[in-house]
mmCIF file of C-alpha atoms in Angstrom:
data_model
loop_
_atom_site.group_PDB
_atom_site.id
_atom_site.type_symbol
_atom_site.label_atom_id
_atom_site.label_comp_id
_atom_site.label_asym_id
_atom_site.label_seq_id
_atom_site.Cartn_x
_atom_site.Cartn_y
_atom_site.Cartn_z
ATOM 1 C CA UNK A 17 44.217 99.030 -23.000
ATOM 2 C CA UNK A 18 41.991 101.280 -20.639
ATOM 3 C CA UNK A 19 41.020 99.837 -18.525
ATOM 4 C CA UNK A 20 37.587 102.562 -17.388
ATOM 5 C CA UNK A 21 34.497 100.953 -19.361
ATOM 6 C CA UNK A 22 32.549 103.343 -18.318
ATOM 7 C CA UNK A 23 30.503 104.489 -21.317
ATOM 8 C CA UNK A 24 31.124 108.136 -22.930
ATOM 9 C CA UNK A 25 28.877 109.728 -25.080
ATOM 10 C CA UNK A 26 30.606 110.376 -28.218
ATOM 11 C CA UNK A 27 31.380 106.312 -28.264
ATOM 12 C CA UNK A 28 29.009 105.093 -31.185
ATOM 13 C CA UNK A 29 29.168 101.727 -30.750
ATOM 14 C CA UNK A 30 29.710 100.498 -27.152
ATOM 15 C CA UNK A 31 30.355 96.533 -28.603
ATOM 16 C CA UNK A 32 32.999 97.750 -30.749
ATOM 17 C CA UNK A 33 34.898 100.705 -28.316
ATOM 18 C CA UNK A 34 37.494 98.160 -26.838
ATOM 19 C CA UNK A 35 39.863 95.374 -28.503
ATOM 20 C CA UNK A 36 38.258 93.425 -26.275
ATOM 21 C CA UNK A 37 35.277 93.969 -27.866
ATOM 22 C CA UNK A 38 36.430 94.054 -31.461
ATOM 23 C CA UNK A 39 38.357 90.245 -30.514
ATOM 24 C CA UNK A 40 35.942 89.025 -29.482
ATOM 25 C CA UNK A 41 32.902 89.980 -32.434
ATOM 26 C CA UNK A 42 35.956 88.289 -34.890
ATOM 27 C CA UNK A 43 35.858 85.191 -32.268
ATOM 28 C CA UNK A 44 32.346 84.533 -32.887
ATOM 29 C CA UNK A 45 32.080 84.969 -36.479
ATOM 30 C CA UNK A 46 35.113 82.626 -36.785
ATOM 31 C CA UNK A 47 32.535 80.070 -34.980
ATOM 32 C CA UNK A 48 29.991 80.644 -37.011
ATOM 33 C CA UNK A 49 32.271 79.594 -40.251
ATOM 34 C CA UNK A 50 32.358 76.259 -38.120
ATOM 35 C CA UNK A 51 29.353 76.131 -36.964
ATOM 36 C CA UNK A 52 28.460 76.646 -40.819
ATOM 37 C CA UNK A 53 30.208 73.396 -41.628
ATOM 38 C CA UNK A 54 28.965 71.435 -38.542
ATOM 39 C CA UNK A 55 25.359 72.213 -39.732
ATOM 40 C CA UNK A 56 25.991 71.256 -43.582
ATOM 41 C CA UNK A 57 27.222 67.850 -42.667
ATOM 42 C CA UNK A 58 23.842 67.547 -41.248
ATOM 43 C CA UNK A 59 22.357 68.825 -44.100
ATOM 44 C CA UNK A 60 23.776 66.820 -45.954
ATOM 45 C CA UNK A 61 23.515 63.465 -44.353
ATOM 46 C CA UNK A 62 19.746 64.484 -43.965
ATOM 47 C CA UNK A 63 19.442 64.605 -47.263
ATOM 48 C CA UNK A 64 21.327 61.829 -48.843
ATOM 49 C CA UNK A 65 18.918 59.724 -45.841
ATOM 50 C CA UNK A 66 15.869 61.745 -45.813
ATOM 51 C CA UNK A 67 14.034 58.201 -47.930
ATOM 52 C CA UNK A 68 15.508 55.671 -46.160
ATOM 53 C CA UNK A 69 11.937 55.335 -43.942
ATOM 54 C CA UNK A 70 12.527 51.627 -43.178
ATOM 55 C CA UNK A 71 8.725 51.123 -43.137
ATOM 56 C CA UNK A 72 8.418 53.813 -40.833
ATOM 57 C CA UNK A 73 6.296 56.558 -40.955
ATOM 58 C CA UNK A 74 8.073 60.038 -44.216
ATOM 59 C CA UNK A 75 7.971 63.250 -44.247
ATOM 60 C CA UNK A 76 4.777 63.564 -46.148
ATOM 61 C CA UNK A 77 2.529 61.471 -43.707
ATOM 62 C CA UNK A 78 4.681 63.335 -40.407
ATOM 63 C CA UNK A 79 4.977 67.240 -40.945
ATOM 64 C CA UNK A 80 2.421 69.462 -41.361
ATOM 65 C CA UNK A 81 2.597 73.360 -42.497
ATOM 66 C CA UNK A 82 0.709 75.344 -39.856
ATOM 67 C CA UNK A 83 2.886 74.871 -37.171
ATOM 68 C CA UNK A 84 6.103 75.072 -39.116
ATOM 69 C CA UNK A 85 5.269 78.144 -40.165
ATOM 70 C CA UNK A 86 4.240 79.672 -37.332
ATOM 71 C CA UNK A 87 8.114 78.169 -35.319
ATOM 72 C CA UNK A 88 9.610 80.327 -38.215
ATOM 73 C CA UNK A 89 6.922 83.206 -37.124
ATOM 74 C CA UNK A 90 8.376 83.159 -34.153
ATOM 75 C CA UNK A 91 11.953 82.610 -34.988
ATOM 76 C CA UNK A 92 12.106 85.415 -36.988
ATOM 77 C CA UNK A 93 10.630 88.104 -35.028
ATOM 78 C CA UNK A 94 12.831 87.228 -32.763
ATOM 79 C CA UNK A 95 16.071 88.058 -34.749
ATOM 80 C CA UNK A 96 14.380 91.706 -35.058
ATOM 81 C CA UNK A 97 13.789 92.313 -31.899
ATOM 82 C CA UNK A 98 17.090 91.372 -30.988
ATOM 83 C CA UNK A 99 17.849 93.889 -34.186
ATOM 84 C CA UNK A 100 15.559 96.187 -31.910
ATOM 85 C CA UNK A 101 18.002 95.751 -28.680
ATOM 86 C CA UNK A 102 21.258 96.506 -30.794
ATOM 87 C CA UNK A 103 19.776 99.651 -31.761
ATOM 88 C CA UNK A 104 18.720 100.894 -28.295
ATOM 89 C CA UNK A 105 22.320 99.470 -27.293
ATOM 90 C CA UNK A 106 24.221 101.939 -29.223
ATOM 91 C CA UNK A 107 21.618 104.757 -28.057
ATOM 92 C CA UNK A 108 23.248 103.689 -24.706
ATOM 93 C CA UNK A 109 19.340 102.488 -23.252
ATOM 94 C CA UNK A 110 20.291 99.962 -21.259
ATOM 95 C CA UNK A 111 16.790 99.781 -19.807
ATOM 96 C CA UNK A 112 15.152 99.067 -22.854
ATOM 97 C CA UNK A 113 17.583 97.588 -24.721
ATOM 98 C CA UNK A 114 16.983 95.040 -21.553
ATOM 99 C CA UNK A 115 13.003 94.483 -23.120
ATOM 100 C CA UNK A 116 13.502 94.083 -26.026
ATOM 101 C CA UNK A 117 15.784 91.472 -25.739
ATOM 102 C CA UNK A 118 13.956 89.631 -23.069
ATOM 103 C CA UNK A 119 10.709 89.777 -25.736
ATOM 104 C CA UNK A 120 13.713 88.542 -27.789
ATOM 105 C CA UNK A 121 14.397 85.417 -24.682
ATOM 106 C CA UNK A 122 9.881 84.685 -24.740
ATOM 107 C CA UNK A 123 10.159 84.055 -28.454
ATOM 108 C CA UNK A 124 12.939 81.995 -28.510
ATOM 109 C CA UNK A 125 10.848 80.173 -25.138
ATOM 110 C CA UNK A 126 8.225 80.062 -27.804
ATOM 111 C CA UNK A 127 9.919 78.260 -30.627
ATOM 112 C CA UNK A 128 11.731 76.065 -28.277
ATOM 113 C CA UNK A 129 8.149 75.600 -26.776
ATOM 114 C CA UNK A 130 6.037 75.000 -30.159
ATOM 115 C CA UNK A 131 9.074 72.350 -31.526
ATOM 116 C CA UNK A 132 9.096 69.948 -27.911
ATOM 117 C CA UNK A 133 5.098 70.214 -28.608
ATOM 118 C CA UNK A 134 6.176 69.066 -32.026
ATOM 119 C CA UNK A 135 8.826 66.670 -31.379
ATOM 120 C CA UNK A 136 6.188 65.139 -28.464
ATOM 121 C CA UNK A 137 3.446 64.443 -31.269
ATOM 122 C CA UNK A 138 5.659 62.379 -33.149
ATOM 123 C CA UNK A 139 7.117 59.916 -31.041
ATOM 124 C CA UNK A 140 3.851 59.480 -29.402
ATOM 125 C CA UNK A 141 1.469 59.201 -32.215
ATOM 126 C CA UNK A 142 3.710 58.029 -34.718
ATOM 127 C CA UNK A 143 5.939 56.475 -33.101
ATOM 128 C CA UNK A 144 8.257 57.655 -34.917
ATOM 129 C CA UNK A 145 12.125 58.321 -32.996
ATOM 130 C CA UNK A 146 15.894 58.599 -33.418
ATOM 131 C CA UNK A 147 15.879 55.318 -33.920
ATOM 132 C CA UNK A 148 13.140 54.432 -36.653
ATOM 133 C CA UNK A 149 14.516 54.493 -39.292
ATOM 134 C CA UNK A 150 17.786 56.137 -41.155
ATOM 135 C CA UNK A 151 15.261 59.214 -42.168
ATOM 136 C CA UNK A 152 15.080 59.455 -38.140
ATOM 137 C CA UNK A 153 18.286 59.488 -36.624
ATOM 138 C CA UNK A 154 19.297 62.325 -39.379
ATOM 139 C CA UNK A 155 15.562 64.225 -38.820
ATOM 140 C CA UNK A 156 16.274 64.520 -35.145
ATOM 141 C CA UNK A 157 19.744 65.035 -35.036
ATOM 142 C CA UNK A 158 19.586 68.136 -37.607
ATOM 143 C CA UNK A 159 15.913 69.343 -35.764
ATOM 144 C CA UNK A 160 17.213 68.640 -32.958
ATOM 145 C CA UNK A 161 20.922 70.739 -32.779
ATOM 146 C CA UNK A 162 19.389 73.274 -34.414
ATOM 147 C CA UNK A 163 17.274 73.533 -31.066
ATOM 148 C CA UNK A 164 19.604 72.265 -29.119
ATOM 149 C CA UNK A 165 21.331 75.727 -30.247
ATOM 150 C CA UNK A 166 18.393 77.560 -29.196
ATOM 151 C CA UNK A 167 18.197 75.931 -25.957
ATOM 152 C CA UNK A 168 21.775 77.179 -25.563
ATOM 153 C CA UNK A 169 20.988 80.862 -26.563
ATOM 154 C CA UNK A 170 18.437 81.356 -24.482
ATOM 155 C CA UNK A 171 19.958 80.401 -21.661
ATOM 156 C CA UNK A 172 23.278 82.290 -22.741
ATOM 157 C CA UNK A 173 20.867 85.881 -22.927
ATOM 158 C CA UNK A 174 18.887 84.516 -19.271
ATOM 159 C CA UNK A 175 22.524 84.554 -17.560
ATOM 160 C CA UNK A 176 23.501 88.316 -19.278
ATOM 161 C CA UNK A 177 20.698 89.885 -18.413
ATOM 162 C CA UNK A 178 20.439 88.606 -14.453
ATOM 163 C CA UNK A 179 24.257 89.490 -14.538
ATOM 164 C CA UNK A 180 24.087 92.537 -15.615
ATOM 165 C CA UNK A 181 20.017 93.450 -14.795
ATOM 166 C CA UNK A 182 21.840 95.937 -12.122
ATOM 167 C CA UNK A 183 25.390 97.332 -13.454
ATOM 168 C CA UNK A 184 24.045 99.024 -16.396
ATOM 169 C CA UNK A 185 25.151 99.258 -19.790
ATOM 170 C CA UNK A 186 29.436 99.576 -19.784
ATOM 171 C CA UNK A 187 31.490 98.984 -22.701
ATOM 172 C CA UNK A 188 32.083 95.641 -20.420
ATOM 173 C CA UNK A 189 29.136 94.198 -21.091
ATOM 174 C CA UNK A 190 28.050 95.674 -24.913
ATOM 175 C CA UNK A 191 30.495 92.813 -26.805
ATOM 176 C CA UNK A 192 28.950 90.259 -24.395
ATOM 177 C CA UNK A 193 24.659 91.329 -25.936
ATOM 178 C CA UNK A 194 26.446 92.077 -29.311
ATOM 179 C CA UNK A 195 28.383 88.546 -29.757
ATOM 180 C CA UNK A 196 24.780 87.206 -28.572
ATOM 181 C CA UNK A 197 22.727 89.098 -30.677
ATOM 182 C CA UNK A 198 24.754 88.170 -34.104
ATOM 183 C CA UNK A 199 24.965 84.272 -32.166
ATOM 184 C CA UNK A 200 21.119 84.563 -32.192
ATOM 185 C CA UNK A 201 20.751 85.362 -36.126
ATOM 186 C CA UNK A 202 22.773 82.797 -36.838
ATOM 187 C CA UNK A 203 20.209 80.101 -35.074
ATOM 188 C CA UNK A 204 17.436 81.835 -37.265
ATOM 189 C CA UNK A 205 19.720 81.156 -40.260
ATOM 190 C CA UNK A 206 19.825 77.892 -39.715
ATOM 191 C CA UNK A 207 15.809 77.514 -38.925
ATOM 192 C CA UNK A 208 15.374 79.151 -43.001
ATOM 193 C CA UNK A 209 17.577 76.664 -44.502
ATOM 194 C CA UNK A 210 15.745 73.777 -42.200
ATOM 195 C CA UNK A 211 12.012 75.507 -42.913
ATOM 196 C CA UNK A 212 12.989 74.936 -46.517
ATOM 197 C CA UNK A 213 15.015 71.805 -47.207
ATOM 198 C CA UNK A 214 13.418 69.393 -43.977
ATOM 199 C CA UNK A 215 9.532 70.903 -44.177
ATOM 200 C CA UNK A 216 8.395 72.193 -46.718
ATOM 201 C CA UNK A 217 10.895 70.385 -49.436
ATOM 202 C CA UNK A 218 9.519 67.212 -47.232
ATOM 203 C CA UNK A 219 5.952 68.163 -48.642
ATOM 204 C CA UNK A 220 6.499 68.687 -51.627
ATOM 205 C CA UNK A 221 8.600 65.183 -52.743
ATOM 206 C CA UNK B 28 35.583 118.108 -27.449
ATOM 207 C CA UNK B 29 32.777 120.812 -25.943
ATOM 208 C CA UNK B 30 29.518 119.388 -24.772
ATOM 209 C CA UNK B 31 28.000 121.607 -27.874
ATOM 210 C CA UNK B 32 29.981 119.648 -30.424
ATOM 211 C CA UNK B 33 29.366 116.045 -29.130
ATOM 212 C CA UNK B 34 26.005 116.887 -28.896
ATOM 213 C CA UNK B 35 26.105 118.291 -32.716
ATOM 214 C CA UNK B 36 27.651 114.690 -33.132
ATOM 215 C CA UNK B 37 24.684 112.796 -31.111
ATOM 216 C CA UNK B 38 22.295 113.787 -33.096
ATOM 217 C CA UNK B 39 23.553 113.028 -36.825
ATOM 218 C CA UNK B 40 24.845 109.584 -35.256
ATOM 219 C CA UNK B 41 21.452 109.337 -33.953
ATOM 220 C CA UNK B 42 19.819 110.749 -37.656
ATOM 221 C CA UNK B 43 21.656 107.677 -39.376
ATOM 222 C CA UNK B 44 21.329 105.694 -37.136
ATOM 223 C CA UNK B 45 17.384 105.797 -37.242
ATOM 224 C CA UNK B 46 17.768 105.095 -40.768
ATOM 225 C CA UNK B 47 19.431 102.161 -41.021
ATOM 226 C CA UNK B 48 16.816 100.850 -38.087
ATOM 227 C CA UNK B 49 14.553 101.878 -41.007
ATOM 228 C CA UNK B 50 16.121 100.000 -43.622
ATOM 229 C CA UNK B 51 15.947 96.859 -40.544
ATOM 230 C CA UNK B 52 12.019 97.175 -40.453
ATOM 231 C CA UNK B 53 12.342 96.709 -44.498
ATOM 232 C CA UNK B 54 14.504 93.627 -44.860
ATOM 233 C CA UNK B 55 11.933 91.181 -41.504
ATOM 234 C CA UNK B 56 9.860 92.482 -44.232
ATOM 235 C CA UNK B 57 10.762 91.008 -47.177
ATOM 236 C CA UNK B 58 11.875 88.576 -44.669
ATOM 237 C CA UNK B 59 7.985 87.302 -43.808
ATOM 238 C CA UNK B 60 6.958 88.039 -47.563
ATOM 239 C CA UNK B 61 9.615 85.427 -49.053
ATOM 240 C CA UNK B 62 8.171 83.136 -46.001
ATOM 241 C CA UNK B 63 4.888 83.197 -47.103
ATOM 242 C CA UNK B 64 5.135 82.896 -50.329
ATOM 243 C CA UNK B 65 7.340 79.674 -49.878
ATOM 244 C CA UNK B 66 5.309 78.723 -47.485
ATOM 245 C CA UNK B 67 1.463 78.985 -49.861
ATOM 246 C CA UNK B 68 3.923 77.740 -53.135
ATOM 247 C CA UNK B 69 4.320 74.651 -50.835
ATOM 248 C CA UNK B 70 0.214 74.777 -49.801
ATOM 249 C CA UNK B 71 -0.968 75.478 -52.880
ATOM 250 C CA UNK B 72 0.702 71.768 -53.827
ATOM 251 C CA UNK B 73 2.122 73.398 -57.299
ATOM 252 C CA UNK B 74 4.631 71.196 -59.540
ATOM 253 C CA UNK B 75 7.912 70.058 -57.785
ATOM 254 C CA UNK B 76 10.116 70.558 -60.392
ATOM 255 C CA UNK B 77 8.829 74.967 -60.142
ATOM 256 C CA UNK B 78 8.664 74.824 -56.338
ATOM 257 C CA UNK B 79 11.967 73.724 -54.816
ATOM 258 C CA UNK B 80 13.992 75.668 -56.987
ATOM 259 C CA UNK B 81 11.857 78.526 -55.749
ATOM 260 C CA UNK B 82 11.886 77.775 -52.243
ATOM 261 C CA UNK B 83 15.406 77.221 -52.440
ATOM 262 C CA UNK B 84 16.341 80.535 -53.918
ATOM 263 C CA UNK B 85 13.874 82.731 -51.481
ATOM 264 C CA UNK B 86 15.961 80.846 -48.883
ATOM 265 C CA UNK B 87 18.983 81.997 -50.161
ATOM 266 C CA UNK B 88 17.555 85.649 -50.533
ATOM 267 C CA UNK B 89 16.054 85.729 -46.882
ATOM 268 C CA UNK B 90 19.684 84.740 -45.537
ATOM 269 C CA UNK B 91 21.398 87.367 -47.532
ATOM 270 C CA UNK B 92 19.167 89.293 -45.740
ATOM 271 C CA UNK B 93 20.293 88.220 -42.331
ATOM 272 C CA UNK B 94 23.836 87.791 -43.037
ATOM 273 C CA UNK B 95 23.946 91.754 -44.456
ATOM 274 C CA UNK B 96 21.499 93.610 -42.805
ATOM 275 C CA UNK B 97 21.013 91.724 -38.897
ATOM 276 C CA UNK B 98 24.572 91.050 -38.895
ATOM 277 C CA UNK B 99 25.929 93.969 -40.335
ATOM 278 C CA UNK B 100 28.367 92.282 -43.094
ATOM 279 C CA UNK B 101 27.198 94.984 -45.306
ATOM 280 C CA UNK B 102 29.234 97.056 -43.019
ATOM 281 C CA UNK B 103 32.818 98.237 -43.693
ATOM 282 C CA UNK B 104 35.131 96.536 -41.685
ATOM 283 C CA UNK B 105 33.993 93.011 -42.612
ATOM 284 C CA UNK B 106 36.205 91.740 -44.847
ATOM 285 C CA UNK B 107 37.542 88.790 -42.609
ATOM 286 C CA UNK B 108 34.360 87.854 -40.984
ATOM 287 C CA UNK B 109 32.767 87.818 -44.741
ATOM 288 C CA UNK B 110 35.531 84.869 -45.921
ATOM 289 C CA UNK B 111 35.124 83.287 -42.580
ATOM 290 C CA UNK B 112 30.845 82.752 -43.628
ATOM 291 C CA UNK B 113 32.021 82.249 -47.273
ATOM 292 C CA UNK B 114 34.923 79.814 -46.331
ATOM 293 C CA UNK B 115 31.833 77.767 -44.506
ATOM 294 C CA UNK B 116 29.760 78.082 -46.989
ATOM 295 C CA UNK B 117 31.878 76.770 -49.818
ATOM 296 C CA UNK B 118 32.637 73.654 -47.679
ATOM 297 C CA UNK B 119 29.210 74.203 -47.173
ATOM 298 C CA UNK B 120 28.049 73.674 -50.520
ATOM 299 C CA UNK B 121 31.064 70.684 -51.019
ATOM 300 C CA UNK B 122 29.885 68.711 -48.591
ATOM 301 C CA UNK B 123 25.455 68.877 -49.618
ATOM 302 C CA UNK B 124 27.086 67.991 -53.284
ATOM 303 C CA UNK B 125 29.094 65.214 -51.716
ATOM 304 C CA UNK B 126 26.336 63.946 -49.913
ATOM 305 C CA UNK B 127 23.833 64.072 -52.892
ATOM 306 C CA UNK B 128 25.353 62.897 -55.923
ATOM 307 C CA UNK B 129 28.829 60.681 -55.403
ATOM 308 C CA UNK B 130 27.617 58.686 -52.716
ATOM 309 C CA UNK B 131 24.975 55.959 -52.935
ATOM 310 C CA UNK B 132 22.855 54.284 -49.796
#
């Protein structure tokens, strides 16, 4: 493998131009296969326990459509902005890539802010905590673990953007940005099931 | 490669990329529409027997878009990756099925 990581104009996809890049990409997907199983066990537990409220608040009393809708739009849009970032990466435009990843981070931060507000609202106004009921434990484990993934993603992206700010795009850091983008889309995939299974289904039944 | 050749290849690739970006934006618009339909169906208080299968199907299609377009699973060379993800989805389906049918609490 060559140790020259500079970009040349004929390279189409800088994220997969090196062996290291290809392996990182495959490794990330391997990880996502495992994440699917992990989240599946949380979803299954939630589905089994969602009516075990132990006299505490139920999903119909707690959830509000508006807040979840805003959170969904924020995360969904951040998925598109990271697609734009990768588009600029493939055109070797580092500045625009950083800009769109910056927008992605802000949208993710907005999502996180609303989630913190939501949890605080449940805890202070409804005394609905992790220990309230089996439903409470299952809810906070599933949704909180997703929120934890958002926190991890934001830290990952911030570290990448700051560390590479003065380096510019190269075959060394392009795979790092690309793996982050795939991870971020996966966070959105999990959220699609959370807003459908937890919030929407929780409001009808 | 000569400079002129590289330019030719680049303009061809840029064109292809632009096309792909257009598909991505269409995908995004469809995902927003699916989300809106799901929220409106629940907000309008539709019958439970119809609304739950409807929102689940909308979620599955939306996730399919996310995987195949945003995460590029439709591109060439994603066979191993597909087997990893479908392996995960298979275990996920079995887990959810088990917890919701044969376990009682």
